mmCIF file of C-alpha atoms in Angstrom:
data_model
loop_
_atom_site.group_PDB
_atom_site.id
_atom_site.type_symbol
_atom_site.label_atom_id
_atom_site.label_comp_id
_atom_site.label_asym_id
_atom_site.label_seq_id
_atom_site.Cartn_x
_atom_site.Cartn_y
_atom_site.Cartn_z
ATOM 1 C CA UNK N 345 55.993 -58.854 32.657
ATOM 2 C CA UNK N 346 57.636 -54.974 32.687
ATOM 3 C CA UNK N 347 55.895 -52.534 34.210
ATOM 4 C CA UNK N 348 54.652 -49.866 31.923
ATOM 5 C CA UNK N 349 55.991 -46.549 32.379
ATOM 6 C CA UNK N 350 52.621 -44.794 34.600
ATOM 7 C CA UNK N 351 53.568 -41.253 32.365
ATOM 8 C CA UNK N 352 52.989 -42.861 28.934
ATOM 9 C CA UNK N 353 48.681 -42.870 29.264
ATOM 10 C CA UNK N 354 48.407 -39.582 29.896
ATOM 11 C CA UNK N 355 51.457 -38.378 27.276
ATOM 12 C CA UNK N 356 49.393 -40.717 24.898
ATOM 13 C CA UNK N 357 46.295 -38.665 25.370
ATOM 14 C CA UNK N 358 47.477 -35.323 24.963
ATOM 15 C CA UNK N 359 48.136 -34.773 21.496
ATOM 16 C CA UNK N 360 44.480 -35.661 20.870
ATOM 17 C CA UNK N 361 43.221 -33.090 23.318
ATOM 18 C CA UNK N 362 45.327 -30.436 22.392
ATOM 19 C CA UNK N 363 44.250 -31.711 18.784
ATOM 20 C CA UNK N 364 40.829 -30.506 19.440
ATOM 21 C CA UNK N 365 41.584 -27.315 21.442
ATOM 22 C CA UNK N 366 43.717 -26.501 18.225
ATOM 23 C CA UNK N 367 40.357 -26.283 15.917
ATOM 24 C CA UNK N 368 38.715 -23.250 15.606
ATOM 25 C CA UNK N 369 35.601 -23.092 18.173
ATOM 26 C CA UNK N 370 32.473 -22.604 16.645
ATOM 27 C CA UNK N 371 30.458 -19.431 15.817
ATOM 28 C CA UNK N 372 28.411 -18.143 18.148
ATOM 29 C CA UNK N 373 24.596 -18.525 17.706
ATOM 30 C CA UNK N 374 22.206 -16.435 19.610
ATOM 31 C CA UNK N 375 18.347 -17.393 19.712
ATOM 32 C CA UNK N 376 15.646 -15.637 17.986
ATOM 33 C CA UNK N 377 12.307 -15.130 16.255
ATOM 34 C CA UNK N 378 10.997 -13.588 13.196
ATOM 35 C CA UNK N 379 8.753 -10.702 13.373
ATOM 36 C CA UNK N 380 6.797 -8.583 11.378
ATOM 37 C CA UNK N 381 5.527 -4.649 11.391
ATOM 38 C CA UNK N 382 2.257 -4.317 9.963
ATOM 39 C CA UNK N 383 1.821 -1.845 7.972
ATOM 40 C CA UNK N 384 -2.017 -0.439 9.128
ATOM 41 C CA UNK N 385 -4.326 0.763 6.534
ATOM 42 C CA UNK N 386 -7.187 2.775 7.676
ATOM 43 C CA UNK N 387 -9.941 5.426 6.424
ATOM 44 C CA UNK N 388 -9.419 9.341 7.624
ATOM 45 C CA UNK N 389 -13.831 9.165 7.216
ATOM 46 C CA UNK N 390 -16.283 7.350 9.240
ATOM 47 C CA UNK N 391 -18.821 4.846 7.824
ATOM 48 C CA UNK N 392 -20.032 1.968 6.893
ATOM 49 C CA UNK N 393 -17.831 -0.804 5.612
ATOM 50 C CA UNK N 394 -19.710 -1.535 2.193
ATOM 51 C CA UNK N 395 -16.723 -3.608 0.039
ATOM 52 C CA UNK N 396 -13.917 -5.596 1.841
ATOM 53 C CA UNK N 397 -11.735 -7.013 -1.331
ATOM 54 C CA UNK N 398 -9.247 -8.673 0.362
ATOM 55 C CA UNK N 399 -9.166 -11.258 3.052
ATOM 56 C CA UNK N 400 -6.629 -12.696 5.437
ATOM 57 C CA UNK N 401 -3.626 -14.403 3.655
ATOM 58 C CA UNK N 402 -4.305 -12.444 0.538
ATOM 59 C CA UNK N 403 -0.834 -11.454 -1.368
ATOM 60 C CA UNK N 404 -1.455 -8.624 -2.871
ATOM 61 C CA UNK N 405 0.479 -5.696 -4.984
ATOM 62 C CA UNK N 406 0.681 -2.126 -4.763
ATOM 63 C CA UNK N 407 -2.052 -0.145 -5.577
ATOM 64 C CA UNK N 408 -4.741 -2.912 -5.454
ATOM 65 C CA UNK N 409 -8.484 -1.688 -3.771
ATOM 66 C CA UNK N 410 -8.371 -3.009 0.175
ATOM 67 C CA UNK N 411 -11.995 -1.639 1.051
ATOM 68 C CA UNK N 412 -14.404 0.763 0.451
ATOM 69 C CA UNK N 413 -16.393 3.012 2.964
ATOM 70 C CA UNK N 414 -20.248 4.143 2.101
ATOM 71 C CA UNK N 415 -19.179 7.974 1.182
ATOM 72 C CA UNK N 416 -23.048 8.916 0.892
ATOM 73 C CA UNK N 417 -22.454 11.687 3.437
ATOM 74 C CA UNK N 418 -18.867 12.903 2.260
ATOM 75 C CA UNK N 419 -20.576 13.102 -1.440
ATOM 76 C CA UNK N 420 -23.118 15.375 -0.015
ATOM 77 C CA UNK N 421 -20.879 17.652 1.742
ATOM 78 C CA UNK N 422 -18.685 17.894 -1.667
ATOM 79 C CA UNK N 423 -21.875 18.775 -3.115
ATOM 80 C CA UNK N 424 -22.423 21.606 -0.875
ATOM 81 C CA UNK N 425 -19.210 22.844 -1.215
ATOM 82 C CA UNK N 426 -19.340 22.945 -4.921
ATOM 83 C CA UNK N 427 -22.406 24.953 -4.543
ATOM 84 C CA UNK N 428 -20.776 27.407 -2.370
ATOM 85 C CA UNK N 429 -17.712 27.593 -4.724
ATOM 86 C CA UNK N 430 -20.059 28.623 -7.434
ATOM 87 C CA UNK N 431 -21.996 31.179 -5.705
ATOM 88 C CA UNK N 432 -18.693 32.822 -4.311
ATOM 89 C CA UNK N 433 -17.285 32.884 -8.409
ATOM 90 C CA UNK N 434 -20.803 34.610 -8.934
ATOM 91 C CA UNK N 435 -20.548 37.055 -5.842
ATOM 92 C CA UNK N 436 -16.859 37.692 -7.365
ATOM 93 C CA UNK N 437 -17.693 38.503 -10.875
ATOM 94 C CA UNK N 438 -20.902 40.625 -9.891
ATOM 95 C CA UNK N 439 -18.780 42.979 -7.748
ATOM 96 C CA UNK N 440 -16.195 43.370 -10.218
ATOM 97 C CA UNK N 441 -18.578 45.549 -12.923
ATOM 98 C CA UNK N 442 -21.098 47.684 -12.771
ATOM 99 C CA UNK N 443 -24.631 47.991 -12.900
ATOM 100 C CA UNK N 444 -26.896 46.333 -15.178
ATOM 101 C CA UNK N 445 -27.287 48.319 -18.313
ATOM 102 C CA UNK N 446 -31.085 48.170 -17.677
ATOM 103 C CA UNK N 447 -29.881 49.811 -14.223
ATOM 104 C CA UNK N 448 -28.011 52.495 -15.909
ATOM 105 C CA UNK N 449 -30.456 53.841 -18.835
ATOM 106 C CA UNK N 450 -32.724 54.264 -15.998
ATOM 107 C CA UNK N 451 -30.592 56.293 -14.160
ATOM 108 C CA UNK N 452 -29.815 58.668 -17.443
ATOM 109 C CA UNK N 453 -33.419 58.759 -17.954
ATOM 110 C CA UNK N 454 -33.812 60.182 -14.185
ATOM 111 C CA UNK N 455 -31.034 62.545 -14.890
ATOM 112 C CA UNK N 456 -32.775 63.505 -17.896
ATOM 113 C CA UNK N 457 -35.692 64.892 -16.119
ATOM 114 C CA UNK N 458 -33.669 66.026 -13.505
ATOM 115 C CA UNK N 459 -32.359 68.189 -16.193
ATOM 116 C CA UNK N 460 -35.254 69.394 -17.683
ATOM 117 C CA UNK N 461 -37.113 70.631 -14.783
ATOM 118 C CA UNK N 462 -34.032 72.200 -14.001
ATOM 119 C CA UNK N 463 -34.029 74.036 -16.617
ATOM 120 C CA UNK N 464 -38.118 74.672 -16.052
ATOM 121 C CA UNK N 465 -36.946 76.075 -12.773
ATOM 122 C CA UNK N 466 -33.912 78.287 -14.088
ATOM 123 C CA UNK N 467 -36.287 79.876 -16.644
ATOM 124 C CA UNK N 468 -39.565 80.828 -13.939
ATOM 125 C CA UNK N 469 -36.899 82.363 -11.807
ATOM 126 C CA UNK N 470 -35.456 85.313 -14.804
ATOM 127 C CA UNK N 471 -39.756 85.353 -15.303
ATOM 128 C CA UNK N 472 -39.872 86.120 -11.440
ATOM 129 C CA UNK N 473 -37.056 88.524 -11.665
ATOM 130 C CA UNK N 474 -38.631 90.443 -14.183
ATOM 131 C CA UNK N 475 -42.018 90.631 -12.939
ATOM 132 C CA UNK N 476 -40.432 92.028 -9.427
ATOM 133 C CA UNK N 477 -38.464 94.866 -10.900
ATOM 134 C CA UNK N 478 -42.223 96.112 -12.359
ATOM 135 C CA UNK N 479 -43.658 95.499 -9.057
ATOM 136 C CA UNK N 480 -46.172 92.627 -10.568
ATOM 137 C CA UNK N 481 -44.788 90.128 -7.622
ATOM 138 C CA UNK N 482 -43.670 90.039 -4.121
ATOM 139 C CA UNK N 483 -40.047 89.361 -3.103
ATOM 140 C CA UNK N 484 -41.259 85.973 -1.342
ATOM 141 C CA UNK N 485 -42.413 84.784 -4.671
ATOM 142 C CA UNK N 486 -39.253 85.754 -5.696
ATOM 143 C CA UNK N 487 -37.532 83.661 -3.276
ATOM 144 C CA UNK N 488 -39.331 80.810 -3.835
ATOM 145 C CA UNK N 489 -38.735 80.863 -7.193
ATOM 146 C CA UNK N 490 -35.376 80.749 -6.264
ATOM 147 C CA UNK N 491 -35.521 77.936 -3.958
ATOM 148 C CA UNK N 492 -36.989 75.540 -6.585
ATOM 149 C CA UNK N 493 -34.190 76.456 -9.252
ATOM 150 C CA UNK N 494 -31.397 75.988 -6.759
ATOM 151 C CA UNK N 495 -33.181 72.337 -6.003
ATOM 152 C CA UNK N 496 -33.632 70.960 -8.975
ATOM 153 C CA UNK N 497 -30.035 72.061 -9.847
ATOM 154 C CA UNK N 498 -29.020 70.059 -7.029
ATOM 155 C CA UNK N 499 -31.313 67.515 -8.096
ATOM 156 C CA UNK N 500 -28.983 67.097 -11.698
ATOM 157 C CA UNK N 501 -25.814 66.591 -9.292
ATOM 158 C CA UNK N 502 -27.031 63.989 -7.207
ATOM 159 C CA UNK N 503 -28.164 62.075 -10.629
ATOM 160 C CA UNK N 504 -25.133 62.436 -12.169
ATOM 161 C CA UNK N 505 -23.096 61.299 -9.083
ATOM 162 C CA UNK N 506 -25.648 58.470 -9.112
ATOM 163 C CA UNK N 507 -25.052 57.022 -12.681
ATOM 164 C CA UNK N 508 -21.080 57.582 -12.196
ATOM 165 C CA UNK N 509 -21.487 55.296 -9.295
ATOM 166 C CA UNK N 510 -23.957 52.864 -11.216
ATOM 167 C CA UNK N 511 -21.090 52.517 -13.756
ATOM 168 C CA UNK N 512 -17.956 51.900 -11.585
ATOM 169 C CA UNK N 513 -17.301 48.244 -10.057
ATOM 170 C CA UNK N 514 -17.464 47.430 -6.207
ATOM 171 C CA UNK N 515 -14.837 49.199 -4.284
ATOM 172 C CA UNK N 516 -11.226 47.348 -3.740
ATOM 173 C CA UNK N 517 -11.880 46.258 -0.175
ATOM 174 C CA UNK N 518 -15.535 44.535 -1.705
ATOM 175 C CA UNK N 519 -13.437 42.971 -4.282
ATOM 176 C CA UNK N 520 -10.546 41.295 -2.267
ATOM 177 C CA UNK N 521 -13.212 40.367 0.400
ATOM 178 C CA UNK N 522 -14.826 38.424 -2.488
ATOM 179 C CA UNK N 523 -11.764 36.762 -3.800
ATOM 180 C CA UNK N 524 -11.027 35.890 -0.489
ATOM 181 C CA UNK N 525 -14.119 34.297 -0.508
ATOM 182 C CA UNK N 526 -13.749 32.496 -3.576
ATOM 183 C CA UNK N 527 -10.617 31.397 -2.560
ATOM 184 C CA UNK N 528 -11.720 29.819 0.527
ATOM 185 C CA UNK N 529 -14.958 28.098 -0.979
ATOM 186 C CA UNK N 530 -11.832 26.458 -3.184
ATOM 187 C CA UNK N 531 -10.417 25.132 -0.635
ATOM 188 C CA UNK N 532 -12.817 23.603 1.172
ATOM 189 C CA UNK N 533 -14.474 22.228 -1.977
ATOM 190 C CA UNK N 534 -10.707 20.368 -2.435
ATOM 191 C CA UNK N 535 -11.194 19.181 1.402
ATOM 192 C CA UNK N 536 -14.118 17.428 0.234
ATOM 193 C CA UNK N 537 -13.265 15.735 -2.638
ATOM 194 C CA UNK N 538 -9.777 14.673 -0.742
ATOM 195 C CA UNK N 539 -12.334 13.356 1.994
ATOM 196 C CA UNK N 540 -14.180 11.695 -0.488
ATOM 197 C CA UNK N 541 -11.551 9.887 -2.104
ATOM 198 C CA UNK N 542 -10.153 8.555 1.086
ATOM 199 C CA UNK N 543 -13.630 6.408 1.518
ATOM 200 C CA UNK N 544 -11.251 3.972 -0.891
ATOM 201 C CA UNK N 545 -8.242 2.626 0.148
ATOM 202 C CA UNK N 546 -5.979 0.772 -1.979
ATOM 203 C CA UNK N 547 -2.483 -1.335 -0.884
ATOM 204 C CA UNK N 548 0.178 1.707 0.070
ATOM 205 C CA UNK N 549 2.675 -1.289 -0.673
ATOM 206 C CA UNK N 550 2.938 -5.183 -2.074
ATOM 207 C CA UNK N 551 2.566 -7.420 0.558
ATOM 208 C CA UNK N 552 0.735 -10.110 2.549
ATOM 209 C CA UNK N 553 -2.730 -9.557 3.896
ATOM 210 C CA UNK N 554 -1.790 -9.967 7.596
ATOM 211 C CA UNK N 555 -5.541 -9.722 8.748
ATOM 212 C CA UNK N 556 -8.837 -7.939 8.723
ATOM 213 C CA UNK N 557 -10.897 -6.190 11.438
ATOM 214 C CA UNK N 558 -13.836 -5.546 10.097
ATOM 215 C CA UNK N 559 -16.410 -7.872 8.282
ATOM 216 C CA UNK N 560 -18.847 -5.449 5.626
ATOM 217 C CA UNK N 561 -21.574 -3.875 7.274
ATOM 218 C CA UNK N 562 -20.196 -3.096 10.063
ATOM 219 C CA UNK N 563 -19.574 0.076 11.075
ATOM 220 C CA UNK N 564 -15.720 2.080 11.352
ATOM 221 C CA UNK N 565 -14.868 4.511 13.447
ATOM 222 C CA UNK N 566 -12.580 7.241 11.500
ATOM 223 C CA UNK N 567 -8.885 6.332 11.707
ATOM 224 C CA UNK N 568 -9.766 2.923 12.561
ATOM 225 C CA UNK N 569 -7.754 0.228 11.064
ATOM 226 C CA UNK N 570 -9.632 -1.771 8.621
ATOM 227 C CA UNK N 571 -6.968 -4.105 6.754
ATOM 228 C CA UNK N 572 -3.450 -4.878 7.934
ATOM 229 C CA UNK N 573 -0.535 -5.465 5.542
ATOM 230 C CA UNK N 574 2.921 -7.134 6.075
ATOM 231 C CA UNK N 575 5.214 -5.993 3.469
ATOM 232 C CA UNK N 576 8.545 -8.186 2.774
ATOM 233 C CA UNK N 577 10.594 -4.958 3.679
ATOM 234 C CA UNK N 578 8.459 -5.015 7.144
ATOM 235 C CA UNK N 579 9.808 -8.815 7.870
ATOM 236 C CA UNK N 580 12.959 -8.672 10.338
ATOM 237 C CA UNK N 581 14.791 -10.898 12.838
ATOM 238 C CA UNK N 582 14.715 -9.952 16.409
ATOM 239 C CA UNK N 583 17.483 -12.203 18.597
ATOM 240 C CA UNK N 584 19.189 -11.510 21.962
ATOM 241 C CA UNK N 585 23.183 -11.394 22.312
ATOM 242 C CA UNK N 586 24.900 -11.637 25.962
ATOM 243 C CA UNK N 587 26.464 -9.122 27.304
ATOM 244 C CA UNK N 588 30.287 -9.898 26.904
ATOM 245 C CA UNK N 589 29.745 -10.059 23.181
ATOM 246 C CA UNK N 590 27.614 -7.193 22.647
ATOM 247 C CA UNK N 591 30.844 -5.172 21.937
ATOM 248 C CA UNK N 592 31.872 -6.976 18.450
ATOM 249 C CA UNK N 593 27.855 -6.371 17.169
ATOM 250 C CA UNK N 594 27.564 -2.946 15.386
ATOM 251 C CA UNK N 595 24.260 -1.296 13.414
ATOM 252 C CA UNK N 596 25.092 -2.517 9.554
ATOM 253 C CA UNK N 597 26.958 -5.836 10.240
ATOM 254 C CA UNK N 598 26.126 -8.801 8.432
ATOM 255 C CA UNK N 599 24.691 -11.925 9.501
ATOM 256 C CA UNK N 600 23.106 -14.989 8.694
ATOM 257 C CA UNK N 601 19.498 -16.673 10.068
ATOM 258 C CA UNK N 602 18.844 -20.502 10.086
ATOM 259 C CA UNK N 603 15.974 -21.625 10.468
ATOM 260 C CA UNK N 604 14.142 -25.343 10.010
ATOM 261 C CA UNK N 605 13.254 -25.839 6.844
ATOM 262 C CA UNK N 606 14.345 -22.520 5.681
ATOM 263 C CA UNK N 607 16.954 -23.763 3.578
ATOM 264 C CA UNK N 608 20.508 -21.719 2.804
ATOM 265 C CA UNK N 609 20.859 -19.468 5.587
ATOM 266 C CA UNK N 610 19.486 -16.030 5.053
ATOM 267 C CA UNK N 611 21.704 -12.522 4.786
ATOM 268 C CA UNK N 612 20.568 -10.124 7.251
ATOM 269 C CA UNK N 613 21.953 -6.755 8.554
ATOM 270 C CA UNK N 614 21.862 -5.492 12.028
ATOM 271 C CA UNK N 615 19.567 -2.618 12.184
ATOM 272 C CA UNK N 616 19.115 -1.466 15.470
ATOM 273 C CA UNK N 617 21.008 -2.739 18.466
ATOM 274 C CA UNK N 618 19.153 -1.984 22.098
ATOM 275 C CA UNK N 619 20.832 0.194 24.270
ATOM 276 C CA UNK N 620 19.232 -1.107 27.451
ATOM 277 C CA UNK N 621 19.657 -4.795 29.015
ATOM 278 C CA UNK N 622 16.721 -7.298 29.099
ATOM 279 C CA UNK N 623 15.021 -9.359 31.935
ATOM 280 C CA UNK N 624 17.251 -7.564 34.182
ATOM 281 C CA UNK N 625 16.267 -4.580 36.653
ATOM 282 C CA UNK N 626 18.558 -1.393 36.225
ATOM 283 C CA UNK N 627 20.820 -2.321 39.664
ATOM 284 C CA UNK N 628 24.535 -1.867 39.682
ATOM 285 C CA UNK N 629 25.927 -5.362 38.461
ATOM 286 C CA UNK N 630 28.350 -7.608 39.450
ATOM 287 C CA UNK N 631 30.853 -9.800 37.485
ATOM 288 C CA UNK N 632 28.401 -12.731 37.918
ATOM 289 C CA UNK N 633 25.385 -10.922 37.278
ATOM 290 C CA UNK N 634 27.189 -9.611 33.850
ATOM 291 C CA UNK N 635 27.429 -12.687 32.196
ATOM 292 C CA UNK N 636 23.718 -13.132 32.586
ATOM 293 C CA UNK N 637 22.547 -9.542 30.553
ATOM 294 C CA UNK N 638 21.910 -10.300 26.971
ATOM 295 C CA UNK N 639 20.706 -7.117 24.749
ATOM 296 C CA UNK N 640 17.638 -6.831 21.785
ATOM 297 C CA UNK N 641 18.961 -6.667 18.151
ATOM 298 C CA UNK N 642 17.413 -6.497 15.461
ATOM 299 C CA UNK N 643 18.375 -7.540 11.393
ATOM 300 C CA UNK N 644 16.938 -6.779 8.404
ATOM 301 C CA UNK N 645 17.237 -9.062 5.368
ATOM 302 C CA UNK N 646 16.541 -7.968 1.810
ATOM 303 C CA UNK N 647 13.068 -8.476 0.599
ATOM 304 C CA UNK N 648 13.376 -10.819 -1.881
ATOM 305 C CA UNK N 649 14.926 -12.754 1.058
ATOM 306 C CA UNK N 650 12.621 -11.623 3.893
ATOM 307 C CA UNK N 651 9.833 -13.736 2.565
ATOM 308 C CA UNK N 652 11.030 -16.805 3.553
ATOM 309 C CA UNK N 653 10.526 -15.876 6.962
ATOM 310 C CA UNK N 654 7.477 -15.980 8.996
ATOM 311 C CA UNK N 655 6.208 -13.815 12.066
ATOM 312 C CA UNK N 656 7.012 -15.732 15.336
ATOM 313 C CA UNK N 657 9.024 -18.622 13.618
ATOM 314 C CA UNK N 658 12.593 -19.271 15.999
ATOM 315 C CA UNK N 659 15.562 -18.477 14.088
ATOM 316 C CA UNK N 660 19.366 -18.899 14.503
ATOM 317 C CA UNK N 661 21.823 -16.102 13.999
ATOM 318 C CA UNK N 662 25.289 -16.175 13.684
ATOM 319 C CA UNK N 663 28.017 -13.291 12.699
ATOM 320 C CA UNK N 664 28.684 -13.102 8.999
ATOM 321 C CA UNK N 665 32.957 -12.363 9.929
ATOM 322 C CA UNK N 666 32.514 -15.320 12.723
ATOM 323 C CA UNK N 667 30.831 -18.043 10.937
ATOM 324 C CA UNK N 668 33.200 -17.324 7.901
ATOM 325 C CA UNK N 669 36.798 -18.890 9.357
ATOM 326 C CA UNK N 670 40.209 -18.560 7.844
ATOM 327 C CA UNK N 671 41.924 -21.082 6.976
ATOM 328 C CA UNK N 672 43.422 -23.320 9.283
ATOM 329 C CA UNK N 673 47.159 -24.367 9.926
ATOM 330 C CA UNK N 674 48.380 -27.716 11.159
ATOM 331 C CA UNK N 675 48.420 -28.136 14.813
ATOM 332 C CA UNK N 676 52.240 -29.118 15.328
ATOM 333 C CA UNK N 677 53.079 -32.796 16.927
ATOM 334 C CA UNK N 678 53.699 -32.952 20.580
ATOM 335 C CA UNK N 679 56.170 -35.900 21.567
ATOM 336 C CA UNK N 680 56.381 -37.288 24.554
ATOM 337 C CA UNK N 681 59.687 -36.480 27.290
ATOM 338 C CA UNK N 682 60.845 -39.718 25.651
ATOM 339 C CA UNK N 683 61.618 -37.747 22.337
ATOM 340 C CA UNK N 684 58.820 -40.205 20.543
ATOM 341 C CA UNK N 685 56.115 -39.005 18.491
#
């Protein structure tokens, strides 16, 4: 029997192997999870937890009552602050007349008689005059005379001045000190009812009840979160690239998450892309060290789309310009040194 040639086995194989290097290699996948940012709702006032309407797994929309805190206190001190609101509008009105008209006819009645014994006065001192240039009186008598006429004339003025000052309003400084007043009684009367309204919280967006922290009766601490929600637009994919193909991943790129049972893989953009390395200690690398770095990204899908994922669930991710090839040419025939295909 011939001998077969020893170079036709391996010249036989080639064109099979360099068949397969031919063929696009495929996309890169990096591993991953889902994740969510909880969106925490919370009470600015302390108190008791008196309704919880929601409970864990709840989907609820926008706007819906979460939980209600007893405002028994914050009602009070809206209370009081009314009151003080209404006494500073008194205070402000009172110092911006006069008098009481009651006030004021009793002043002109004072003047009145002021006047009169004025006059009383005015007319015993011509008597006095008289009677001392006929040498009846003495020139004390005289002077006393004159002592209670200039009086009660000074008596009129000091009336007069009186009831002009009965009928003007407070003075300007009195005023704006009351406004002032007013206006700050205003204000914290709005404080109040603000604090009183936020003993009810309601859904600040649509979304999944993520979980509660409080069961009613309890008591919450102000500030403390009471309800947690996960909004779709909060849902995200967080996956870790390697270092030599970090450079061809940019903040808005599209890509695609698979996960089991998810379906059609889900459109995602790259939102944030982490400047720093991971698992690895800030040291000056070498080239074999390099290949080990892989970076945090993170991608966003839309919300309609984000609710398909779940918050720890491992996804796949793949490049959106990768995992869409062009198409492919023929690989061309390789003959052997023969000149055989």
């Amino acid at each position: 029997m011939p001998k077969m040639p020893r170079c036709l086995c391996p010249l036989a194989l080639i064109p099979v192997a360099l068949l397969g290097a031919c063929g696009d290699p495929p996309p890169p996948a990096w591993s991953g999870y889902a994740e969510g940012d909880p969106v925490y709702v919370a009470a600015p006032v302390a108190g008791q937890l008196v309704e919880l309407q929601v409970q864990r797994g709840d989907t609820v929309n926008a706007g819906v009552a979460l939980f209600s805190i007893d405002g028994t206190p914050v009602s009070a001190a809206r209370a009081e602050a009314d009151a003080r609101l209404a006494a500073a509008k008194a205070e402000q009105a009172d110092v911006a007349k006069g008098r009481r008209p009651d006030e004021i006819a009793m002043s002109r009645a004072q003047l009145a008689q002021a006047r009169a014994q004025s006059t009383l006065a005015e007319a015993d001192l011509a008597r006095q005059q008289q009677l001392i240039g006929q040498g009846f009186i003495s020139a004390s008598r005289l002077d006393d005379a004159r002592a209670a006429a200039a009086q009660a004339r000074q008596r009129v003025r000091e009336l007069e001045s009186s009831l002009r000052v009965a009928e003007l309003p407070a003075r300007n400084d009195q005023q704006a000190a009351a406004r002032a007043n007013t206006a700050a009684a205003s204000a914290a009367l709005a404080q109040q009812q603000w604090r009183e309204s936020q003993t009810r919280q309601s859904a600040p967006a649509a979304g999944l009840v993520d979980d509660t922290f409080y069961r009613v009766g309890e008591y919450v601490n102000a500030g403390q979160p009471v309800v947690s929600l996960l909004p779709p637009a909060q849902r995200k994919a967080r996956f870790y690239v390697p270092e030599p193909e970090l450079a061809s991943l940019r903040p808005g790129q599209n890509v695609q998450l698979s996960c089991d049972g998810c379906g059609a893989p889900i459109a995602a953009r790259i939102s944030y892309i982490s400047p720093q390395p991971e698992y690895t200690p800030p040291v000056i690398y070498s080239n074999s060290q390099r290949s080990r770095l892989v970076f945090l990204v993170e991608a966003r899908p839309d919300p309609a789309q984000a609710l398909r994922l779940h918050p720890g669930q491992p996804l796949e991710v793949r490049p959106v310009a990768i995992a869409s090839s062009a198409p492919r040419t023929p690989a061309p025939s390789i003959t052997s040194s023969s000149g055989r295909p």
